[in-house]
C-alpha atoms as a PDB file:
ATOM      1  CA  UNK A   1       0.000   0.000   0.000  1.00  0.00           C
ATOM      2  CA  UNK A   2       1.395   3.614  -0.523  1.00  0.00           C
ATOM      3  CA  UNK A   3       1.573   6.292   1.363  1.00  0.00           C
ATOM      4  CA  UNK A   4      -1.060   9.226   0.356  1.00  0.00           C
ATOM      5  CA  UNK A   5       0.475  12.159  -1.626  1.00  0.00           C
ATOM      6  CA  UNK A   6       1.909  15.153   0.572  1.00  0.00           C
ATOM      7  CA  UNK A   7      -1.011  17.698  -0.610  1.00  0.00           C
ATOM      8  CA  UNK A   8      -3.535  14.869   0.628  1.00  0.00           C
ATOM      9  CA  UNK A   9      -1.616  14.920   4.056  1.00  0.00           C
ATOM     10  CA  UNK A  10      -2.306  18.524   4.503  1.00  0.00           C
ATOM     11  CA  UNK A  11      -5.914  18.153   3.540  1.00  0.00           C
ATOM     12  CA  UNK A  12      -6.333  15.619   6.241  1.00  0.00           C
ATOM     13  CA  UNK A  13      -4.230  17.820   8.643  1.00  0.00           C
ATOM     14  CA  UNK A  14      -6.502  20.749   8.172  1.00  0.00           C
ATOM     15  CA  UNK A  15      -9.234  18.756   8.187  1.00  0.00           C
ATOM     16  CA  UNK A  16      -8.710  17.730  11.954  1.00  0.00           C
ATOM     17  CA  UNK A  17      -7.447  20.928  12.651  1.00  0.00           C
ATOM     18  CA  UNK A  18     -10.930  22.369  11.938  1.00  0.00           C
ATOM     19  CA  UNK A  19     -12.598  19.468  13.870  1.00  0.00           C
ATOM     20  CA  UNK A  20     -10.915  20.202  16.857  1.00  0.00           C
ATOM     21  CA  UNK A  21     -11.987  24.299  16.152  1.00  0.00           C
ATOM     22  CA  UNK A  22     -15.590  23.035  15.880  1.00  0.00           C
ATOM     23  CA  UNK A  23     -15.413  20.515  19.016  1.00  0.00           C
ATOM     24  CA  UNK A  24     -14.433  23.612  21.067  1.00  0.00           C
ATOM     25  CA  UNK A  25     -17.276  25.608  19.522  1.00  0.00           C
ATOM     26  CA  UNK A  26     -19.629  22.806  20.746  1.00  0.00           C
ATOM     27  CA  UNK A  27     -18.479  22.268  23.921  1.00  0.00           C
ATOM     28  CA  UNK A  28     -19.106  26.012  24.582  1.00  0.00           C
ATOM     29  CA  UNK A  29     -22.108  26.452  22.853  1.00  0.00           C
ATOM     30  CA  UNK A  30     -23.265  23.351  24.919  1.00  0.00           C
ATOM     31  CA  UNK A  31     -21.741  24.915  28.249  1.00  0.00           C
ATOM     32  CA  UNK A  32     -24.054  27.678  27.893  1.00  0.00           C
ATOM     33  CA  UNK A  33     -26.961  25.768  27.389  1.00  0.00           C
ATOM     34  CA  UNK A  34     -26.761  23.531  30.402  1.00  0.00           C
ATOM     35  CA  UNK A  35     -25.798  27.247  32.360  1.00  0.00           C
ATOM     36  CA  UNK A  36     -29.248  28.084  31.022  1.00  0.00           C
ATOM     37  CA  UNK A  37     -30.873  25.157  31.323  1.00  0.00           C
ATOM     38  CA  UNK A  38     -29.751  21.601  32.695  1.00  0.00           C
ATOM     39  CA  UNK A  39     -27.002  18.720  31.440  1.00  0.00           C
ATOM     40  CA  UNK A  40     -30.017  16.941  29.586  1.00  0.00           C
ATOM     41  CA  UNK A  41     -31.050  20.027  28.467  1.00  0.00           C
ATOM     42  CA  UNK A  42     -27.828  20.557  26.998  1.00  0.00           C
ATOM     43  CA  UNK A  43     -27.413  17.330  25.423  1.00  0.00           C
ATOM     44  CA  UNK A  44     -30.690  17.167  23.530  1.00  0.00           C
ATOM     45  CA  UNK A  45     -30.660  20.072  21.825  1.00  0.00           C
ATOM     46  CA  UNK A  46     -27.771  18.995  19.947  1.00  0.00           C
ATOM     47  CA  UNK A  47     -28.776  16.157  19.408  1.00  0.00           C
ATOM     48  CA  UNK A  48     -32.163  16.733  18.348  1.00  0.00           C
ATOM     49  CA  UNK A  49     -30.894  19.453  15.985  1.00  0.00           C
ATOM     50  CA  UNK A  50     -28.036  17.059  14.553  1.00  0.00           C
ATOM     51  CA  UNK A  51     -30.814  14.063  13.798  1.00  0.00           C
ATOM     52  CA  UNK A  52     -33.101  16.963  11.846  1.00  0.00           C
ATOM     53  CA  UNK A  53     -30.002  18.481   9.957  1.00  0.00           C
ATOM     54  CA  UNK A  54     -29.291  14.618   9.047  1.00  0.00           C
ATOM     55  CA  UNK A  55     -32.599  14.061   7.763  1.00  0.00           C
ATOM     56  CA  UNK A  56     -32.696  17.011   5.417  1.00  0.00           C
ATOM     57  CA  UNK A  57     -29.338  15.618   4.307  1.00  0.00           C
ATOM     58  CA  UNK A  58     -31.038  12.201   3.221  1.00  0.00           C
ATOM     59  CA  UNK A  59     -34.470  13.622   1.889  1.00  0.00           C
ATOM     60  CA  UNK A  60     -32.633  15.888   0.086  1.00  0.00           C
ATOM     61  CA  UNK A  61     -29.473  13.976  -1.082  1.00  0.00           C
ATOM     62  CA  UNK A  62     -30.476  10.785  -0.704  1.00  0.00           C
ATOM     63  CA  UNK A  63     -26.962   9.110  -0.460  1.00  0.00           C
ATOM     64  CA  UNK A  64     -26.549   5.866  -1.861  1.00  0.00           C
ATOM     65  CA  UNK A  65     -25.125   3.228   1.204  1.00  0.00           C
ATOM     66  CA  UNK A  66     -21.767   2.408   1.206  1.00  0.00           C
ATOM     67  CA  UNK A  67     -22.611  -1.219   1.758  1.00  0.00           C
ATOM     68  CA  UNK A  68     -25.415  -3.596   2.098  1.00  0.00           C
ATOM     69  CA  UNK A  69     -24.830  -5.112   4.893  1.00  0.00           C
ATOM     70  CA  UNK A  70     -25.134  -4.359   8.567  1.00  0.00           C
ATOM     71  CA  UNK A  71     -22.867  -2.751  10.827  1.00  0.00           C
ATOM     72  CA  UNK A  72     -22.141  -4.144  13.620  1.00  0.00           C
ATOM     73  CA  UNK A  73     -23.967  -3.425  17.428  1.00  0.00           C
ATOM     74  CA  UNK A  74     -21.818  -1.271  18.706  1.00  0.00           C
ATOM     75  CA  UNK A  75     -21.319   1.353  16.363  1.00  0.00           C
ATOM     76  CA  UNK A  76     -24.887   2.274  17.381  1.00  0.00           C
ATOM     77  CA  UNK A  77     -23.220   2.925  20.762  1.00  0.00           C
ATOM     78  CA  UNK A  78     -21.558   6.027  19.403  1.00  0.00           C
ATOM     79  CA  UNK A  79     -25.138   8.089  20.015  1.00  0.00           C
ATOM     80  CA  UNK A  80     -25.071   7.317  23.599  1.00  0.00           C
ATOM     81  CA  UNK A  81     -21.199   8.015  24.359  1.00  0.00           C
ATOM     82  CA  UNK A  82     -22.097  10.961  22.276  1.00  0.00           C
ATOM     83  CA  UNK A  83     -24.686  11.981  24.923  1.00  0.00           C
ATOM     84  CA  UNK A  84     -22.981  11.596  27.925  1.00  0.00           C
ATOM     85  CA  UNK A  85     -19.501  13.142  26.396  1.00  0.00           C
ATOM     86  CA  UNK A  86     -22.053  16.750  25.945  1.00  0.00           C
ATOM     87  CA  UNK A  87     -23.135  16.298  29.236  1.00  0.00           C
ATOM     88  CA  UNK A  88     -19.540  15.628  31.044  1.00  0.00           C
ATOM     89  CA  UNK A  89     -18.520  18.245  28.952  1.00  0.00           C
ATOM     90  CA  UNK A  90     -21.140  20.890  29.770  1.00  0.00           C
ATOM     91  CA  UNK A  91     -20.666  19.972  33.251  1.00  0.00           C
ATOM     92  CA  UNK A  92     -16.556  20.622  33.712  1.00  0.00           C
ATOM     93  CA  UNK A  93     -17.108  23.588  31.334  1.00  0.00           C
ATOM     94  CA  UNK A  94     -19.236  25.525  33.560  1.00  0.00           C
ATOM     95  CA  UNK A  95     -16.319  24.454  36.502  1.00  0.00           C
ATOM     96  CA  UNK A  96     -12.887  25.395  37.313  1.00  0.00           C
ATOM     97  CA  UNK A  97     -11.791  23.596  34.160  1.00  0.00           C
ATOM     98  CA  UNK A  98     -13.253  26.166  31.755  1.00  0.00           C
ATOM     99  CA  UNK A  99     -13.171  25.470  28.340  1.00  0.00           C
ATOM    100  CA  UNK A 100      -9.669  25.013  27.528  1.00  0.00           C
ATOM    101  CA  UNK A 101      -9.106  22.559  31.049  1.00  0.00           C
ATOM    102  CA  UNK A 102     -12.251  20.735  29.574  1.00  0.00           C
ATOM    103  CA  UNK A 103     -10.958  20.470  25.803  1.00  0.00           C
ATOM    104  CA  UNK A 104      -7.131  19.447  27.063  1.00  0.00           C
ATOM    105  CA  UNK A 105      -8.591  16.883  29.727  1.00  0.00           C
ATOM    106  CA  UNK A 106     -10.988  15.737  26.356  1.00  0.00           C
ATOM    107  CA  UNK A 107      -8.383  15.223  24.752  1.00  0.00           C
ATOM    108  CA  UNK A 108      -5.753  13.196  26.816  1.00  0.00           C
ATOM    109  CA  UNK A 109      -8.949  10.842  27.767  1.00  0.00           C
ATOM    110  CA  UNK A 110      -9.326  10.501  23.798  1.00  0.00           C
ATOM    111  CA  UNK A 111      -5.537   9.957  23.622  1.00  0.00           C
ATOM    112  CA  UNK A 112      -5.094   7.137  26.469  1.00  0.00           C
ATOM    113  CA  UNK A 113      -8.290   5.407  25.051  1.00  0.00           C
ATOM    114  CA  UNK A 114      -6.933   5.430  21.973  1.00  0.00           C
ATOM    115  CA  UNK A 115      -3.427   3.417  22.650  1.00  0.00           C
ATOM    116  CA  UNK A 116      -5.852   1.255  24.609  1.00  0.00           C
ATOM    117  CA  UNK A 117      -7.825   0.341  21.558  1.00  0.00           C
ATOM    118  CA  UNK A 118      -4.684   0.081  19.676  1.00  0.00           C
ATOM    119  CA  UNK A 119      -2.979  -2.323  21.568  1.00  0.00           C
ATOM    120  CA  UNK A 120      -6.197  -4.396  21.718  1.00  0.00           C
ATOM    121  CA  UNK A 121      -7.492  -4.043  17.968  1.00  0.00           C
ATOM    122  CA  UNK A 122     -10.645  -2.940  19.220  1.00  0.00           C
ATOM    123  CA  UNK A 123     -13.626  -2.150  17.171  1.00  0.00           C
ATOM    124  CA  UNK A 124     -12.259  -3.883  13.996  1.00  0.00           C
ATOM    125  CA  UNK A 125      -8.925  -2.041  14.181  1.00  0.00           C
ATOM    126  CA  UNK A 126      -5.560  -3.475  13.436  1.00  0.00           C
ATOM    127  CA  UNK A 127      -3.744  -4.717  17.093  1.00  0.00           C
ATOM    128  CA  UNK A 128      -0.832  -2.014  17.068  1.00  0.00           C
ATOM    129  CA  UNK A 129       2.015  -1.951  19.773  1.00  0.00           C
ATOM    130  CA  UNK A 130       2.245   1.809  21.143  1.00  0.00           C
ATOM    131  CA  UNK A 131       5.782   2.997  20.251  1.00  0.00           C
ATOM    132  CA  UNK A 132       7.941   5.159  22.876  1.00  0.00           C
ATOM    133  CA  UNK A 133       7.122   8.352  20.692  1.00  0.00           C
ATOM    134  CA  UNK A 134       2.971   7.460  21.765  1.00  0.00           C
ATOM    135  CA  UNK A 135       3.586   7.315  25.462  1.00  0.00           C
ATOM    136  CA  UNK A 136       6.056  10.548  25.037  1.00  0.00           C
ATOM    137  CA  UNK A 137       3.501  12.386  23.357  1.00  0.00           C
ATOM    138  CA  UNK A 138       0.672  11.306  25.641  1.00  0.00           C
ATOM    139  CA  UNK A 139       2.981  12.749  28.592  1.00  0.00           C
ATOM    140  CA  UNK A 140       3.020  15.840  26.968  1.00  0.00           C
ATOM    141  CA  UNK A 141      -0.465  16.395  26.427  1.00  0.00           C
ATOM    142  CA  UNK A 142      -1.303  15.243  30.118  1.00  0.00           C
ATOM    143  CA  UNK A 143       1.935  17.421  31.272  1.00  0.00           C
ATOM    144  CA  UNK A 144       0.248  20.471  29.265  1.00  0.00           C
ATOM    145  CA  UNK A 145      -3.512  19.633  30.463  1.00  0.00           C
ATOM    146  CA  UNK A 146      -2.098  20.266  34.226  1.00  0.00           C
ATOM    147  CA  UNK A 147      -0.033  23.158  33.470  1.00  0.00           C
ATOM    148  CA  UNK A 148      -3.088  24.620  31.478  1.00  0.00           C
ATOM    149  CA  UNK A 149      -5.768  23.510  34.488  1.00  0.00           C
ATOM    150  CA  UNK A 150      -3.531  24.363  37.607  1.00  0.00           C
ATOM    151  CA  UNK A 151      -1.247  27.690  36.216  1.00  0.00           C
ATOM    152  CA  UNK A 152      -3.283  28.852  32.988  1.00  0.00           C
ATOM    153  CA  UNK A 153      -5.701  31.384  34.966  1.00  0.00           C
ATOM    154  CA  UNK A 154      -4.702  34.636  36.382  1.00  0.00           C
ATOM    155  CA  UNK A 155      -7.841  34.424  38.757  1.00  0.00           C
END
């Protein structure tokens, strides 16, 4: 197999790049919400306005499937981790955390479950060994969440 093209590389490097500008975005947006509201509050609303943008998006397009068969159980799982990740997240936001504590903590859980899912192939991926450079970098991001959390505020 080769390796993508170096212009492709950058598209998929801006491409997560912009993810991780919208997660942010959400997280607020949902923070404020549950500050007006409450935690289920702030998780259906997203929700709910995700499923109705998705169904314009298949009356409208009507995409072809990918494949006929089904997916497996647990990809249907990804709704409710989805729910309780906008309430956790509302929750810290409106804490001590903030949003940039919530979004660096966010992201070292992503990061350790990640090797974890790695090492054990879960979820149909290929079993891969975490090198020294994936432990390294998760110590940096953990190392940066605590300096960010504990000496990041002025207050």
């Amino acid at each position: 197999m080769s390796q993508p093209s170096q212009p492709n590389q950058l598209i998929y490097f801006a491409a997560a790049f912009g993810a991780g500008g919208l997660l942010s975005l959400m997280v607020l947006f949902n923070g404020t919400l549950a500050a007006y509201g409450s935690l289920f509050f702030a998780s259906w609303v997203p929700h709910l306005t995700g499923t109705v943008a998705a169904l314009i998006f298949l009356v409208f397009l009507r995409p072809k499937r990918a494949q006929q068969a089904r997916p497996p159980w647990w990809v249907y799982l990804g709704g409710v981790s989805g729910a309780v990740t906008v309430m956790l997240t509302s929750a810290t936001l409106n804490s001590a955390l903030a949003l940039s504590g919530t979004i660096a903590l966010g992201l070292a859980g992503q990061m350790v479950f990640s090797l974890f899912a790695d090492m054990r192939g879960l979820f149909g991926l290929p079993q891969r060994t975490p090198v020294r450079r994936d432990y390294v970098a998760l110590m940096f991001i953990i190392a940066g969440s605590l300096i960010l959390i504990f000496f990041g505020s002025g207050s």
